[in-house]
Every structure is written in C-alpha cells, then in structure tokens.
mmCIF file of the C-alpha atoms, coordinates in Angstrom:
data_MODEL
# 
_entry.id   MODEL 
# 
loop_
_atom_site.group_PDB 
_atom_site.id 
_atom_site.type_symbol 
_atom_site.label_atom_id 
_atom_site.label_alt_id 
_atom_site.label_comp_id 
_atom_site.label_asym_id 
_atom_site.label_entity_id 
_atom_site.label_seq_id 
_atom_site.pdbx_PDB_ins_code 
_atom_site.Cartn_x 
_atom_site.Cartn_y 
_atom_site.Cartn_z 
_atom_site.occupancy 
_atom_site.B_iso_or_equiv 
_atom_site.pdbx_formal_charge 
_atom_site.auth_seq_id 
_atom_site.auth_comp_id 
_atom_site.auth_asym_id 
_atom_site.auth_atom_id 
_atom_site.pdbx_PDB_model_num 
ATOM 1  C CA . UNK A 1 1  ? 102.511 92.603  93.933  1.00 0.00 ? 1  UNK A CA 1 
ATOM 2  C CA . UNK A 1 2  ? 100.021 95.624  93.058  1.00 0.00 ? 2  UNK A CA 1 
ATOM 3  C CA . UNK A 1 3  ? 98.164  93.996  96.253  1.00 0.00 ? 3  UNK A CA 1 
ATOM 4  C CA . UNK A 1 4  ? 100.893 94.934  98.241  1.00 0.00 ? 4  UNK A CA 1 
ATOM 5  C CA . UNK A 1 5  ? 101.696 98.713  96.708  1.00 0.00 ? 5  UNK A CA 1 
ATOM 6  C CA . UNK A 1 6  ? 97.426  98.513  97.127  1.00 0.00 ? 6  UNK A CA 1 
ATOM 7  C CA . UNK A 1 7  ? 97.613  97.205  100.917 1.00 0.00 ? 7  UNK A CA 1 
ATOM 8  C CA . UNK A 1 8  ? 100.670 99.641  102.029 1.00 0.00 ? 8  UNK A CA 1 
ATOM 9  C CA . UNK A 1 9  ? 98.203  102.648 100.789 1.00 0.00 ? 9  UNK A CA 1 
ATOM 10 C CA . UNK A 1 10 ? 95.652  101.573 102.915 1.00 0.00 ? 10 UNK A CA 1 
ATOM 11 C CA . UNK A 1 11 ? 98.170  101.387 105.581 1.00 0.00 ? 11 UNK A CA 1 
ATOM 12 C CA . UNK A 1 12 ? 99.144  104.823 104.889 1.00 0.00 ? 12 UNK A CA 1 
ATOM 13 C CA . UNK A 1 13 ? 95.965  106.550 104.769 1.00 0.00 ? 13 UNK A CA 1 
ATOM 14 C CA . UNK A 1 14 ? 94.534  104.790 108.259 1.00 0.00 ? 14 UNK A CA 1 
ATOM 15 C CA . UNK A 1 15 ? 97.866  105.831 109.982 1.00 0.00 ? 15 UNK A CA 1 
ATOM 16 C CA . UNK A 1 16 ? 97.470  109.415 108.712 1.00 0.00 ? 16 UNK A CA 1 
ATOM 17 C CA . UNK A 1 17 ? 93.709  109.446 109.342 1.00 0.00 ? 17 UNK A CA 1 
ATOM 18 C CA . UNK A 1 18 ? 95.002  108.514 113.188 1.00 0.00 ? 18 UNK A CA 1 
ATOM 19 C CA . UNK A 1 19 ? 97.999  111.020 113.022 1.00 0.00 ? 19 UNK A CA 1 
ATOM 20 C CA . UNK A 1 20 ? 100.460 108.323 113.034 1.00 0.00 ? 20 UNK A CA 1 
ATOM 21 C CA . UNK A 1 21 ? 102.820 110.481 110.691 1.00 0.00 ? 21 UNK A CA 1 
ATOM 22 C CA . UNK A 1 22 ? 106.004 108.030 110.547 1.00 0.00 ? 22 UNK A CA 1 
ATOM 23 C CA . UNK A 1 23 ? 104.312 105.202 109.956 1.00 0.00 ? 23 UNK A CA 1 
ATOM 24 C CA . UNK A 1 24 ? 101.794 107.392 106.874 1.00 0.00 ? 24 UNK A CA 1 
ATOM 25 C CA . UNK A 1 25 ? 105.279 108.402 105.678 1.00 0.00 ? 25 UNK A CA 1 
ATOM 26 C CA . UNK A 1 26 ? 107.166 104.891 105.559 1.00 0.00 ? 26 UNK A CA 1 
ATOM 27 C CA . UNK A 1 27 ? 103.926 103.165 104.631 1.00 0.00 ? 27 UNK A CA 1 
ATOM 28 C CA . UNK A 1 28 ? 103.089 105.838 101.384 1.00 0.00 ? 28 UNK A CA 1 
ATOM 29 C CA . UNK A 1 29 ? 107.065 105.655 100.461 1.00 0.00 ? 29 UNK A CA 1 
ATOM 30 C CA . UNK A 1 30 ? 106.783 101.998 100.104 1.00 0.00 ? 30 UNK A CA 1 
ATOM 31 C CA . UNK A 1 31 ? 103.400 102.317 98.309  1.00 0.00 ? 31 UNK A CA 1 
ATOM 32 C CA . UNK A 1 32 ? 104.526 104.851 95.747  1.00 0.00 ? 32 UNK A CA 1 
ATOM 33 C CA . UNK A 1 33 ? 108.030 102.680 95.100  1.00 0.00 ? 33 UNK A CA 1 
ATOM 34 C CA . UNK A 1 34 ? 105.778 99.750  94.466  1.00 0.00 ? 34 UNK A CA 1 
ATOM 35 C CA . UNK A 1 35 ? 103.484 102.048 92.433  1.00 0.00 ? 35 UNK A CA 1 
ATOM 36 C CA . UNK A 1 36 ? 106.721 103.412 89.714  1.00 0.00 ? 36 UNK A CA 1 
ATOM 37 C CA . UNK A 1 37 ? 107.846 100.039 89.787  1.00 0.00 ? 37 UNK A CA 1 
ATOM 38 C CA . UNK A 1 38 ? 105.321 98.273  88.195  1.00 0.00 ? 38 UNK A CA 1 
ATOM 39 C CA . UNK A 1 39 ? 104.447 100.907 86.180  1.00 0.00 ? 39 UNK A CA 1 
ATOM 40 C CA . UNK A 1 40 ? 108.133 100.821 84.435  1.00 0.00 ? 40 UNK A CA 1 
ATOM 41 C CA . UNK A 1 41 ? 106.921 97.499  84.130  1.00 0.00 ? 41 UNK A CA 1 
ATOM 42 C CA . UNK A 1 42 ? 103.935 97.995  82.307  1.00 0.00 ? 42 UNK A CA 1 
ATOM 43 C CA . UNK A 1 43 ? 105.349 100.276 80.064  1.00 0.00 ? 43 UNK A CA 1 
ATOM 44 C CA . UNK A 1 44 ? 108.312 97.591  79.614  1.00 0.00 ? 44 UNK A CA 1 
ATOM 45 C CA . UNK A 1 45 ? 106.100 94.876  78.531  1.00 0.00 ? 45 UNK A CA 1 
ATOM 46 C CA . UNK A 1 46 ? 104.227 97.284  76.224  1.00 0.00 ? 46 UNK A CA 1 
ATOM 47 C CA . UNK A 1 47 ? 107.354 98.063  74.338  1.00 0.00 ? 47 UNK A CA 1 
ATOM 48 C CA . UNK A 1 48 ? 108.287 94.620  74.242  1.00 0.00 ? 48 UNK A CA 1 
ATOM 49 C CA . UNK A 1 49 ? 105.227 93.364  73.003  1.00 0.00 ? 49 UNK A CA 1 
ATOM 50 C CA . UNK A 1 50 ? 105.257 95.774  70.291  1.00 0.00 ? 50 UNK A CA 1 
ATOM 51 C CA . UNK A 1 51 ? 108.761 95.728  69.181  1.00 0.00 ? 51 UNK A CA 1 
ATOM 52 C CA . UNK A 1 52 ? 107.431 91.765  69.107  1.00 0.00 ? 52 UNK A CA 1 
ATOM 53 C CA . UNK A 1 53 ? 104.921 91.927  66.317  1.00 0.00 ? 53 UNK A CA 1 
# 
C-alpha cells in the first residue's frame, strides 16, 4: 500500500511538471490520504506493541 501512496506521488509530480493541474491535484490528494493513513497506522501498531509488553 505505501507503493501506491509512493506511485500516486510520482503521478502527481509528472502531471504538475507538464501543467496538468487536475490531475497533480487528484493524484497528490490521493497520495497524501494514503500518506496519514498509514501513518495512523504506524503509530497504532507502536502503541499496541507497547501497551503489549
């Protein structure tokens, strides 16, 4: 899944490099979703592992 957040960046930063602004937009939204996502995730598992022992 951080592939994907990875990939839609890419995506983002080509279409803005070309001017392509909706598709930047849509593509970065996605990307930074993905991005807060898996970082709640992180922090989830962190918490759980040390509540865990």
């Amino acid at each position: 899944m951080l592939g994907y957040a990875l990939t839609f960046l890419a995506v983002a930063l080509i279409a803005a490099l070309f001017g392509f602004g909706g598709i930047a937009s849509a593509s970065a939204g996605i990307a930074q979703i993905l991005f807060f996502f898996f970082l709640l995730l992180f922090v989830g598992t962190l918490i759980v592992r040390a509540v865990r022992g």
